Coordinates of C-alpha atoms in Angstrom, one line a residue:
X268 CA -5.0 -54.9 -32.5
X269 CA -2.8 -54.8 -29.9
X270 CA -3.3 -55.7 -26.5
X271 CA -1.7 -53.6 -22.7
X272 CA -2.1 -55.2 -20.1
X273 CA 0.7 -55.6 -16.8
X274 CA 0.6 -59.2 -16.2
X275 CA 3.8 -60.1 -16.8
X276 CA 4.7 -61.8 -20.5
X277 CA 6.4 -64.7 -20.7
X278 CA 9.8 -64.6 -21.9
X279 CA 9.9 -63.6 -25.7
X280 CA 13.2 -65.2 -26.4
X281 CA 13.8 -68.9 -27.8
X282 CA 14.2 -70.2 -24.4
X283 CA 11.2 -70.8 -21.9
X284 CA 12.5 -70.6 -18.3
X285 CA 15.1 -68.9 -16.8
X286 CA 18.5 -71.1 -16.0
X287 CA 16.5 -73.9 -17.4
X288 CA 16.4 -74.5 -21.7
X289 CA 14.5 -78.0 -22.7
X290 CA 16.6 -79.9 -24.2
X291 CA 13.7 -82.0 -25.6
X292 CA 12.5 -81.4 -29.3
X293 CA 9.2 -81.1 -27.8
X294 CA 10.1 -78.5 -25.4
X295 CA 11.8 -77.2 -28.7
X296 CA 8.9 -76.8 -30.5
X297 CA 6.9 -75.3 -27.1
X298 CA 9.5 -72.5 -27.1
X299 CA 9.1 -71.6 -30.6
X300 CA 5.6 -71.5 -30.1
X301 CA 5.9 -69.3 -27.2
X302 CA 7.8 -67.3 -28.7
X303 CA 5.2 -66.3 -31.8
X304 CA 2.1 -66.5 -29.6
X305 CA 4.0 -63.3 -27.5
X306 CA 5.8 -61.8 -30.5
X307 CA 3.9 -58.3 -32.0
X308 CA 3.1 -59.9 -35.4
X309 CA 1.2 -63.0 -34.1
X310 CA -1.3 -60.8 -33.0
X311 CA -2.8 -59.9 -36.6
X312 CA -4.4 -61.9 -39.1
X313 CA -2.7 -65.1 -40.8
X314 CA 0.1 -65.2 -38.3
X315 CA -2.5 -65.0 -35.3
X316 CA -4.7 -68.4 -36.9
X317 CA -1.4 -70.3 -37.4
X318 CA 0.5 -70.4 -34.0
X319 CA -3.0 -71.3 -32.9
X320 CA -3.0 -74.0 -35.3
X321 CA 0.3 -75.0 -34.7
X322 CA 0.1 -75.0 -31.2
X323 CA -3.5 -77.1 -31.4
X324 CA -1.6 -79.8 -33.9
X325 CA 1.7 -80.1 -32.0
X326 CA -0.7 -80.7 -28.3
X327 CA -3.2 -83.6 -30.6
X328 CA 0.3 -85.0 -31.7
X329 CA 1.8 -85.5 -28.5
X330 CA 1.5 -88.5 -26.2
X331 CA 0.7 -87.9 -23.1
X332 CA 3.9 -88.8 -20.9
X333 CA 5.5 -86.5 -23.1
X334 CA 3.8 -83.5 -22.6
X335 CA 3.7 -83.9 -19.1
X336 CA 7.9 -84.9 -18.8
X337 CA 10.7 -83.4 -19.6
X338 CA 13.8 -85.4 -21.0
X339 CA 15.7 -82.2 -19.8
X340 CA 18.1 -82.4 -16.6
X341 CA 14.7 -81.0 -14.6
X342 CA 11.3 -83.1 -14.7
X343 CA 9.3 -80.2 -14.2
X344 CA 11.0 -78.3 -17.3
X345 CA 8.0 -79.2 -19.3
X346 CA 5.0 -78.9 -17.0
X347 CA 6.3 -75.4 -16.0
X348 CA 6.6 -74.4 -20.0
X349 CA 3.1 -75.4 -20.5
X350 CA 2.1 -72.7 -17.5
X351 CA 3.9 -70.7 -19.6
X352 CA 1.9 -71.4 -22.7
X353 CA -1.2 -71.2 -20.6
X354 CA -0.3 -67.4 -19.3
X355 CA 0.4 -67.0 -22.2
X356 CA -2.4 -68.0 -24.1
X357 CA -4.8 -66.6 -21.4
X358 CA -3.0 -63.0 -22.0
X359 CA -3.4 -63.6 -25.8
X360 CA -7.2 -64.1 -25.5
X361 CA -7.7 -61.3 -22.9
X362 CA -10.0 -58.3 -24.1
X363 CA -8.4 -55.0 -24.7
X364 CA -8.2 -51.7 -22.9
X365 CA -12.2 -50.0 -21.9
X366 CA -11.2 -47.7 -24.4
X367 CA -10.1 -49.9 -27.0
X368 CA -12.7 -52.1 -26.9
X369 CA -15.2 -50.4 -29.6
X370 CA -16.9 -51.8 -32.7
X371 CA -15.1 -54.7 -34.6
X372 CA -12.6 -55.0 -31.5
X373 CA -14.9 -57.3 -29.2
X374 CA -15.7 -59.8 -31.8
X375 CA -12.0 -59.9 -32.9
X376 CA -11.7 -61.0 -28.8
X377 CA -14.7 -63.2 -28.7
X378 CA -13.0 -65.3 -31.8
X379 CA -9.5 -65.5 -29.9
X380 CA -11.3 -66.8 -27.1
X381 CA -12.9 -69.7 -28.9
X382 CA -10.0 -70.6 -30.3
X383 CA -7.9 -70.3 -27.4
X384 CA -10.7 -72.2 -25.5
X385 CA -10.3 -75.2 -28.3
X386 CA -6.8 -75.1 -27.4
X387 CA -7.5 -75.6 -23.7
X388 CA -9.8 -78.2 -24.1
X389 CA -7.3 -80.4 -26.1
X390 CA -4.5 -79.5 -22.8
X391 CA -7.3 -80.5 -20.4
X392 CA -8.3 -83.3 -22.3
X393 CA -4.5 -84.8 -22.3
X394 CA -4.4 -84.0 -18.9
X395 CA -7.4 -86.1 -18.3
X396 CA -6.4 -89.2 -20.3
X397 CA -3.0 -89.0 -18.5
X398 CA -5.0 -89.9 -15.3
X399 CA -6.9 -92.3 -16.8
X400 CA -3.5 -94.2 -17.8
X401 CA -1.7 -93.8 -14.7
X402 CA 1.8 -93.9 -16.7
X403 CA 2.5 -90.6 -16.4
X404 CA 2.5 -89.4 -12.7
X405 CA 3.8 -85.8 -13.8
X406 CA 0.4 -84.8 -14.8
X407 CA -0.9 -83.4 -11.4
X408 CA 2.2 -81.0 -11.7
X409 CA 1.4 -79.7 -15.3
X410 CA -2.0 -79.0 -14.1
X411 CA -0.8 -77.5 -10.7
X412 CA 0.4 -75.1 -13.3
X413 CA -2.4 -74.8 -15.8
X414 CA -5.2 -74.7 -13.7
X415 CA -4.8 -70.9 -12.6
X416 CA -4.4 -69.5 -16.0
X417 CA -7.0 -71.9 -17.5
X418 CA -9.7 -70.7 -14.7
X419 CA -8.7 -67.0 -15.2
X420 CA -9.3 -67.7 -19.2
X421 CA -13.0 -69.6 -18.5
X422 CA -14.2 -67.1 -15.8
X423 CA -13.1 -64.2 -18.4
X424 CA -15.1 -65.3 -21.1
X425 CA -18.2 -67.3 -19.8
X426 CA -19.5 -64.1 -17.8
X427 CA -21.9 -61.9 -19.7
X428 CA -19.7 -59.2 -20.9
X429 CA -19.2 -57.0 -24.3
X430 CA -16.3 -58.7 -25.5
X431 CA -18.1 -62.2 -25.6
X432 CA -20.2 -63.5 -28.3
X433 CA -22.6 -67.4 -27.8
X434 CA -19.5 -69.8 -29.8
X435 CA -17.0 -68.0 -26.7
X436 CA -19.6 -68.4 -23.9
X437 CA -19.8 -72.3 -24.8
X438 CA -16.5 -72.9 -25.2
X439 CA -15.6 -71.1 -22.0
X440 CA -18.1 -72.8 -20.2
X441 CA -16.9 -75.8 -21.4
X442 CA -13.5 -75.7 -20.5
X443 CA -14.8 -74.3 -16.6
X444 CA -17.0 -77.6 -16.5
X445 CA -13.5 -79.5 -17.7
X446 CA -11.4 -78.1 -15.6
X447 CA -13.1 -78.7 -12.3
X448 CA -13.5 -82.5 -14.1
X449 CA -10.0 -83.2 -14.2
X450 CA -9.3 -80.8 -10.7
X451 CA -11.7 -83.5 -9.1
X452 CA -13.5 -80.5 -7.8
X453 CA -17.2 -80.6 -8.1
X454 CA -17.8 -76.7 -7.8
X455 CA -15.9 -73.9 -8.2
X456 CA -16.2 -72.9 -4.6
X457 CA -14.1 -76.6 -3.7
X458 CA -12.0 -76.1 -6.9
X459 CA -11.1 -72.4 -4.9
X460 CA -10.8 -73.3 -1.5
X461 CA -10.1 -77.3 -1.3
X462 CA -12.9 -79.7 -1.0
X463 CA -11.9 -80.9 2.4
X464 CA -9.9 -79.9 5.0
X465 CA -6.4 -81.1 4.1
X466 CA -7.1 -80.1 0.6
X467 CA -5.6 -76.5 0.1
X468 CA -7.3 -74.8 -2.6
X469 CA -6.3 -72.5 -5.7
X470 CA -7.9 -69.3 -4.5
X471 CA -4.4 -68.1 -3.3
X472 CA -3.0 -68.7 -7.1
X473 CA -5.0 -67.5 -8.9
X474 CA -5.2 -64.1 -6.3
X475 CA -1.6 -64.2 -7.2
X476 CA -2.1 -64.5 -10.9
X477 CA -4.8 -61.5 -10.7
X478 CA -2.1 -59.7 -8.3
X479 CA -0.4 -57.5 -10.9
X480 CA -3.7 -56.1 -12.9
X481 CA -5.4 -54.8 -9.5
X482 CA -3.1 -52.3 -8.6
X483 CA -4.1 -48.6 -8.9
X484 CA -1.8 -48.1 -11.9
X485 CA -3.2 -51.1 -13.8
X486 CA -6.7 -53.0 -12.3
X487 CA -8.1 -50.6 -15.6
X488 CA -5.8 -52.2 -18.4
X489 CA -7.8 -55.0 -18.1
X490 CA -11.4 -54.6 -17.9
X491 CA -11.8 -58.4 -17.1
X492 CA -10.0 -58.5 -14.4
X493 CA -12.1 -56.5 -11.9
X494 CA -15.0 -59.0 -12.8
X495 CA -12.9 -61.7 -12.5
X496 CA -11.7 -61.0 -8.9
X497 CA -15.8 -60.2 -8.2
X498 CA -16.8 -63.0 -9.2
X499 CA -14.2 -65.2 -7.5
X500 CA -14.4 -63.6 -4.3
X501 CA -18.4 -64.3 -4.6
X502 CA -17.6 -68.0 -4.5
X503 CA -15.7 -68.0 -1.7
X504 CA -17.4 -68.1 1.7
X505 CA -17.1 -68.5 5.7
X506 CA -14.6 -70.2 6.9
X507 CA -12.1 -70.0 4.6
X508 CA -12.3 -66.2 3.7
X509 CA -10.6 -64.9 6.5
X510 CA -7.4 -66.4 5.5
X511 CA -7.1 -64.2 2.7
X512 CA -8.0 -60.8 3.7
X513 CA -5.1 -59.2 3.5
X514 CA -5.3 -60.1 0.1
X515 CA -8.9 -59.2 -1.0
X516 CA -9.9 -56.0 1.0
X517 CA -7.0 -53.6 -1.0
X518 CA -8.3 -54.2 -4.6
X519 CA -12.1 -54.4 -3.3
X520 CA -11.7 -50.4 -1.8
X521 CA -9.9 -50.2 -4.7
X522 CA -12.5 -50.7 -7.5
X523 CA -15.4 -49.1 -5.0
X524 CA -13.5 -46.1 -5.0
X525 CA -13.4 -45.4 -8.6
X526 CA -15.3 -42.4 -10.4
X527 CA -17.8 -44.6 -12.7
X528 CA -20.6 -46.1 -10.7
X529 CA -20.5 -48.9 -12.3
X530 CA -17.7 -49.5 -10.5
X531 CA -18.4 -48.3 -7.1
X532 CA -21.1 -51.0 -7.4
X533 CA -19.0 -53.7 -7.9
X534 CA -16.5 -53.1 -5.1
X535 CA -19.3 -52.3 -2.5
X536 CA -20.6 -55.8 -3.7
X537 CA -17.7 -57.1 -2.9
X538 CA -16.9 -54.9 0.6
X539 CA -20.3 -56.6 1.0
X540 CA -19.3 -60.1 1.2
X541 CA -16.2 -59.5 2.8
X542 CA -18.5 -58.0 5.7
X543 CA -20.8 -60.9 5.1
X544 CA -18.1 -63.7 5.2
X545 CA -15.1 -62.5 7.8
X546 CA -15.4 -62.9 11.3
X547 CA -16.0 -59.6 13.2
X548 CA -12.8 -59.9 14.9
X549 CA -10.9 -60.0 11.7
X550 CA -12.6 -57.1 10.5
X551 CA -12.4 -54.8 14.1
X552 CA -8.5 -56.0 13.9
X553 CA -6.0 -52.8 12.5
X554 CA -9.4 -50.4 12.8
X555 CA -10.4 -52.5 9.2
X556 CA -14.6 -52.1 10.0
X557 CA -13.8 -48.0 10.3
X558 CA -12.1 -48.2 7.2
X559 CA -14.6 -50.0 5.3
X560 CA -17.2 -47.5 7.3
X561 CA -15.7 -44.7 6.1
X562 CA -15.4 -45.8 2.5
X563 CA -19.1 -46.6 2.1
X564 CA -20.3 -43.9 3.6
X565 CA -18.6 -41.3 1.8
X566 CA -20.6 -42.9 -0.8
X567 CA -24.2 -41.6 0.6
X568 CA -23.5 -38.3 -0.6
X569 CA -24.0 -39.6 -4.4
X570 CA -27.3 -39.0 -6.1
X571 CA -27.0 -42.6 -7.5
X572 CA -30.2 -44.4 -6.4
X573 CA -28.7 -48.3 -7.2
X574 CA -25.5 -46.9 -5.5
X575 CA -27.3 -46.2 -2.4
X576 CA -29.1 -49.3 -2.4
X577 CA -25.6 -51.1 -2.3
X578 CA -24.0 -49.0 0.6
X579 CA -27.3 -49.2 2.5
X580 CA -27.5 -53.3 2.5
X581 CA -23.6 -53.4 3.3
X582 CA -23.7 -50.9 6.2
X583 CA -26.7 -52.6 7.7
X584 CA -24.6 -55.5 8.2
X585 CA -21.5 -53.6 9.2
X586 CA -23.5 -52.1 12.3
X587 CA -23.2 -54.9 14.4
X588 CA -19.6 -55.8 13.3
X589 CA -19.1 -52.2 14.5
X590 CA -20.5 -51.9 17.9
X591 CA -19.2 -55.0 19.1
X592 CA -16.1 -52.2 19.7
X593 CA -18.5 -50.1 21.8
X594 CA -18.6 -50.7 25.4
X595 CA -21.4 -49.1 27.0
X596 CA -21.8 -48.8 31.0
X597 CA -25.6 -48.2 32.6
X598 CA -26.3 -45.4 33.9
X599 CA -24.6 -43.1 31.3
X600 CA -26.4 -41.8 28.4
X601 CA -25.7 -44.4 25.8
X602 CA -23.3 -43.1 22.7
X603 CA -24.7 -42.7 19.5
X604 CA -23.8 -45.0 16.7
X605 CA -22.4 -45.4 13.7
X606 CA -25.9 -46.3 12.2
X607 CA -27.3 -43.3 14.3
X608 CA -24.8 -41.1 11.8
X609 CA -26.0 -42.8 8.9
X610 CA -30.0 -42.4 9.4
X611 CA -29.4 -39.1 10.5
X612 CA -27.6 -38.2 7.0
X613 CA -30.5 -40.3 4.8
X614 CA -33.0 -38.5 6.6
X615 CA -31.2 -35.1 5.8
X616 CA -31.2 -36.4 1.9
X617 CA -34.6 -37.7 2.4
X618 CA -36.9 -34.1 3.1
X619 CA -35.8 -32.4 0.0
X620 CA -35.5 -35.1 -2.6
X621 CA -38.0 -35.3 -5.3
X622 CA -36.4 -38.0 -7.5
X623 CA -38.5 -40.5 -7.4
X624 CA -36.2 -43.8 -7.7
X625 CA -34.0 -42.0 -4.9
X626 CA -37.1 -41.7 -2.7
X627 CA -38.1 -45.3 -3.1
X628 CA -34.2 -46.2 -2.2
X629 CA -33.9 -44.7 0.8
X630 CA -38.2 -45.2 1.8
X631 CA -37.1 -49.3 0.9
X632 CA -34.4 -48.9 3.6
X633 CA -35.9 -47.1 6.3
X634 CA -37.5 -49.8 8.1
X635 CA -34.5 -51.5 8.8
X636 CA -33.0 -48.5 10.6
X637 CA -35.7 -48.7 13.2
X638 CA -35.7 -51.7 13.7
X639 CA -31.4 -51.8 14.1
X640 CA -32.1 -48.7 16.5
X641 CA -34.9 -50.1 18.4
X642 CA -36.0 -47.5 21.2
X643 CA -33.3 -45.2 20.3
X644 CA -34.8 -44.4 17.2
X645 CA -36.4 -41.3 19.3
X646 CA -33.1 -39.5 18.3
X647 CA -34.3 -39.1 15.5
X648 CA -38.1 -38.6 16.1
X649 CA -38.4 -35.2 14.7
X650 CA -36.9 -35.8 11.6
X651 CA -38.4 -39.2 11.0
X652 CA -41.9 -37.8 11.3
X653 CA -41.5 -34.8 9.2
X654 CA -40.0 -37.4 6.4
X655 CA -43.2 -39.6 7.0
X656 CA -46.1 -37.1 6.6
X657 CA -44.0 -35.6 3.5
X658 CA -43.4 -38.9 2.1
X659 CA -46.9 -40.1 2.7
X660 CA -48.3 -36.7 0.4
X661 CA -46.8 -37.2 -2.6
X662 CA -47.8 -40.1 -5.4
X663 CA -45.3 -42.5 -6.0
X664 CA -46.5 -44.4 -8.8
X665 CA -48.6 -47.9 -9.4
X666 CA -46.8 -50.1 -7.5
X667 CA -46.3 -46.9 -4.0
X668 CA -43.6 -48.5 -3.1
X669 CA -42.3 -45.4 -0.8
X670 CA -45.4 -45.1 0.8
X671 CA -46.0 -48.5 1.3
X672 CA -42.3 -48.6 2.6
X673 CA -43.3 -45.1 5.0
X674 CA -46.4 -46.7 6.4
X675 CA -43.6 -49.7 7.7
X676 CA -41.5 -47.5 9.0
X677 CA -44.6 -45.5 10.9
X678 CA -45.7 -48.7 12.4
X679 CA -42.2 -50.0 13.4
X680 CA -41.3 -46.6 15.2
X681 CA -45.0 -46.3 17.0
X682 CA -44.6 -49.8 18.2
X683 CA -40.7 -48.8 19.3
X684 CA -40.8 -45.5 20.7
X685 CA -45.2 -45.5 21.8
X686 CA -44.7 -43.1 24.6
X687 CA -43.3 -40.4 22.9
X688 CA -46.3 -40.9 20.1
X689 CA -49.4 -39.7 22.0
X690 CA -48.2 -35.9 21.3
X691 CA -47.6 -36.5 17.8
X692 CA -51.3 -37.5 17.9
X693 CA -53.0 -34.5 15.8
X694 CA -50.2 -34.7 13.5
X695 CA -49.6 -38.5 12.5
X696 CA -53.7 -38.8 12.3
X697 CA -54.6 -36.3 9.6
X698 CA -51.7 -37.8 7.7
X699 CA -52.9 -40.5 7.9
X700 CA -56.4 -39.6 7.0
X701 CA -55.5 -37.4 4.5
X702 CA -53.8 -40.6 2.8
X703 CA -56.7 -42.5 2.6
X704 CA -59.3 -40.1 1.4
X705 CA -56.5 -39.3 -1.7
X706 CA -56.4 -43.2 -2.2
X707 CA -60.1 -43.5 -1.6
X708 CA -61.1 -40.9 -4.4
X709 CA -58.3 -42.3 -6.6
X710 CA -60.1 -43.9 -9.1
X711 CA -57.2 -45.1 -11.8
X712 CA -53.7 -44.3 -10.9
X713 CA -53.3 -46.7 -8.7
X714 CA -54.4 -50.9 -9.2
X715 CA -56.3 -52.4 -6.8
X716 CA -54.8 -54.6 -5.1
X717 CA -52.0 -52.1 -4.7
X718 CA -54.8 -49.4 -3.5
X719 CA -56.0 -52.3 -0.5
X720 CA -52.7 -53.1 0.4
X721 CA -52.3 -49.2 1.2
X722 CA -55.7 -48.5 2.9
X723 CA -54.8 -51.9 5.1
X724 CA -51.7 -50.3 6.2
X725 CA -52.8 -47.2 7.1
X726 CA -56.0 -48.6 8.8
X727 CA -53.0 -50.9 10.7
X728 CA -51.6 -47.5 11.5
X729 CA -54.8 -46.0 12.8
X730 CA -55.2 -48.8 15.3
X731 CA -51.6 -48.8 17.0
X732 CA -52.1 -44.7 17.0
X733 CA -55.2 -45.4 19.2
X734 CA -53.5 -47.4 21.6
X735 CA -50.2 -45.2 21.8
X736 CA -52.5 -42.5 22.6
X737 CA -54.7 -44.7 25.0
X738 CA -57.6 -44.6 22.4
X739 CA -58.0 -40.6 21.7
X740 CA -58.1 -41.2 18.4
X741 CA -62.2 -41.1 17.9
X742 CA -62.3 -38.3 20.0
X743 CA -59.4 -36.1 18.1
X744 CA -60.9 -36.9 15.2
X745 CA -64.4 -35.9 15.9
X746 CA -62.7 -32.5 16.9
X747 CA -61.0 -32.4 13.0
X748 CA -62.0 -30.2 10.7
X749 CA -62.7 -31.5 7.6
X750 CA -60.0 -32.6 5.4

């Protein structure tokens, strides 16, 4: 089965690098290798089991100061040829197109992988004895160059993914646990960004090596690649993030911005530890924060509940990154926010939804908008309470999550905005009334403990309604009629 992808191949003549031809019988032998491993017929049946072979046999028969060294006119002639090999290999073992990835085509990838992953074991094994020896001081060159296609290769095939099978996972865990063995590294956060200060790390390579399959005309060729960049990026954290920005933020909008929400999810992930991890001058520099604004919340407008959940988190901690460019003098009314826009468009999404999971979303998130909006949240007042008496009608399953989540968000904005509360009085208290007569009478819908946990809260409720209304509450209610 044949294989697209836009990283770019290694040279499929007899010679490995350009200007430069080994002159060695090893580098001979590499070249021929290099040759089938690219070459359309090594990737089917017989021919694609024997330049694996080969190429395991000729690595187990080769001492280790010469497959480190080159007897050519350049000593790096050989360590560069195995990065050659590596990409190569790496490439070889990489799953196909989304599309072509059905049936019989995933386990045909899985197997590469294993036996690719043998093959990398034997490399980092030499590798490892050659520091062990100390006669061969080329080593730490080879594995400058093996170490980015090697990582690419483990972090491909030891995530949970389709095109993996248990014998691939191991063996690409195993060669991850090498690697970072014979890198000296002891995570893959060090192995990325150095494990001390002098140390400069590999992130920048193997951002490099990803660079060509996370453009817009090919981040899809490869459906690896986008979880391999993910996944990476994860690793990486405060202080040495910020370094690389320019390099992360393009494919991250990139992949958020795609049509299957799947994929939306995985760039707002990342967006979401770019906010998390860059410094909020970094991110206000060249307008960046607007630009990741605008790009998450153009996604609020989607009915996808674990879409919204996404956006939500990330915006919450884009706020503050955002009005550190606001500069507001006393005495003027102060502007409304970015996280003033936002609540006011959940709260348009929130009166007429009836989905269930998408109520819970945005009922989950609530709270945290009040509290972010403190005293302000009285913008909004109207709204909010004709949400909350809505929200606290309607069922919402065993566990009444939104309701629970609604009662929160009731107490938060009583204890917030109490002056403006004592002539929503009427109002807020049959709601709450009416609440816990339905839970009262409720005799199996609900579990118990869930069923307490709801009359506390709105008994909670009760009490900071009496003192926002300086304790009319028994005399209101006396004047009810019967609910």
């Amino acid at each position: 089965m044949e294989q697209d992808s836009s990283r770019e191949s290694p040279s499929q003549e007899g010679s490995s690098l350009p200007g430069e031809r080994p002159s060695s019988a090893l580098g001979q032998s590499l070249s021929q290798v290099l040759h089938r491993l690219t070459s359309q017929e090594s990737r089917r049946g017989k021919a694609r089991s024997a330049v694996i072979q080969d190429l395991g046999a000729l690595i187990e028969a080769t001492e280790c100061d010469q497959l480190f060294e080159d007897s050519g006119t350049s000593p790096r002639g050989m360590p560069e040829m195995l990065g050659q090999v590596a990409k190569a290999l790496e490439k070889y073992a990489a799953p196909p197109k989304e599309q072509q990835g059905r049936g019989h085509g995933h386990s045909e990838v899985a197997e590469k992988a294993a036996a690719v992953g043998v093959l990398f074991l034997k490399l980092l094994g030499k590798v490892e004895a050659a520091q062990n020896s100390m006669l061969c001081p080329t080593w730490k060159i080879g594995l400058r160059h093996l170490a980015g296609p090697i990582y690419i290769f483990a972090v491909t095939h030891s995530l949970e993914q389709p095109w993996t099978s248990p014998r691939s996972h191991d063996v690409a865990g195993e060669v991850l646990s090498l690697l970072l063995r014979v890198t000296q590294c002891g995570s893959v956060a060090g192995f990325l960004h150095g494990e001390n200060e002098d140390e400069k790390g590999r992130f920048t390579v193997i951002m490099e090596l990803l660079k060509p399959d996370l453009n817009k005309e090919s981040w899809k060729k490869n459906p690896a690649t986008k979880h391999v960049f993910s996944w990476t990026l994860q690793q990486v954290t405060r202080p040495w993030l910020n370094e690389h920005l320019e390099r992360i933020l393009p494919p991250s909008l990139l992949i958020s911005d795609d049509y299957q929400t799947e994929n939306k999810i995985l760039g707002v992930h990342c967006l979401h530890h770019v906010v998390l991890n860059v410094p909020a001058a970094d991110l206000l520099q060249y307008n960046r924060a607007q630009v990741l604004y605008h790009a998450l919340f153009n996604h609020l407008y989607t009915p996808e509940y674990n879409l919204i959940q996404a956006v939500l988190l990330c915006l919450l901690d884009l706020f503050p990154v955002l009005e550190k460019g606001l500069h507001w003098k006393g005495g003027a009314a102060r502007p409304t926010t970015h996280c003033d826009e936002v609540l006011q468009l959940i709260l348009t999404h929130m009166e007429p939804e009836h989905r269930l999971l998408l109520r819970r979303t945005y009922a989950r998130n609530l709270p945290a908008f009040v509290k972010r909006l403190g005293i302000l949240t009285v913008r909004h007042l109207k709204r909010l309470e004709r949400v909350i008496i809505g929200y606290l009608e309607v069922y919402d399953g065993p566990e009444e999550e939104a309701r629970l989540k609604i009662l929160e968000t009731l107490k938060l904005l009583m204890q917030y905005a109490w002056p403006r509360v004592s002539c929503r009085l009427v109002v807020l208290l049959k709601a709450l009334l009416k609440l816990i007569c339905d839970v009262a009478k409720d005799p199996n819908l609900t579990p118990e403990p869930v069923k307490n946990t709801l009359l506390e809260e709105a008994t909670d409720c009760l009490i900071l309604l009496d003192h926002c209304s300086q304790g009319q509450v028994k005399a209101v209610f006396e004047s009810l009629d019967p609910i």
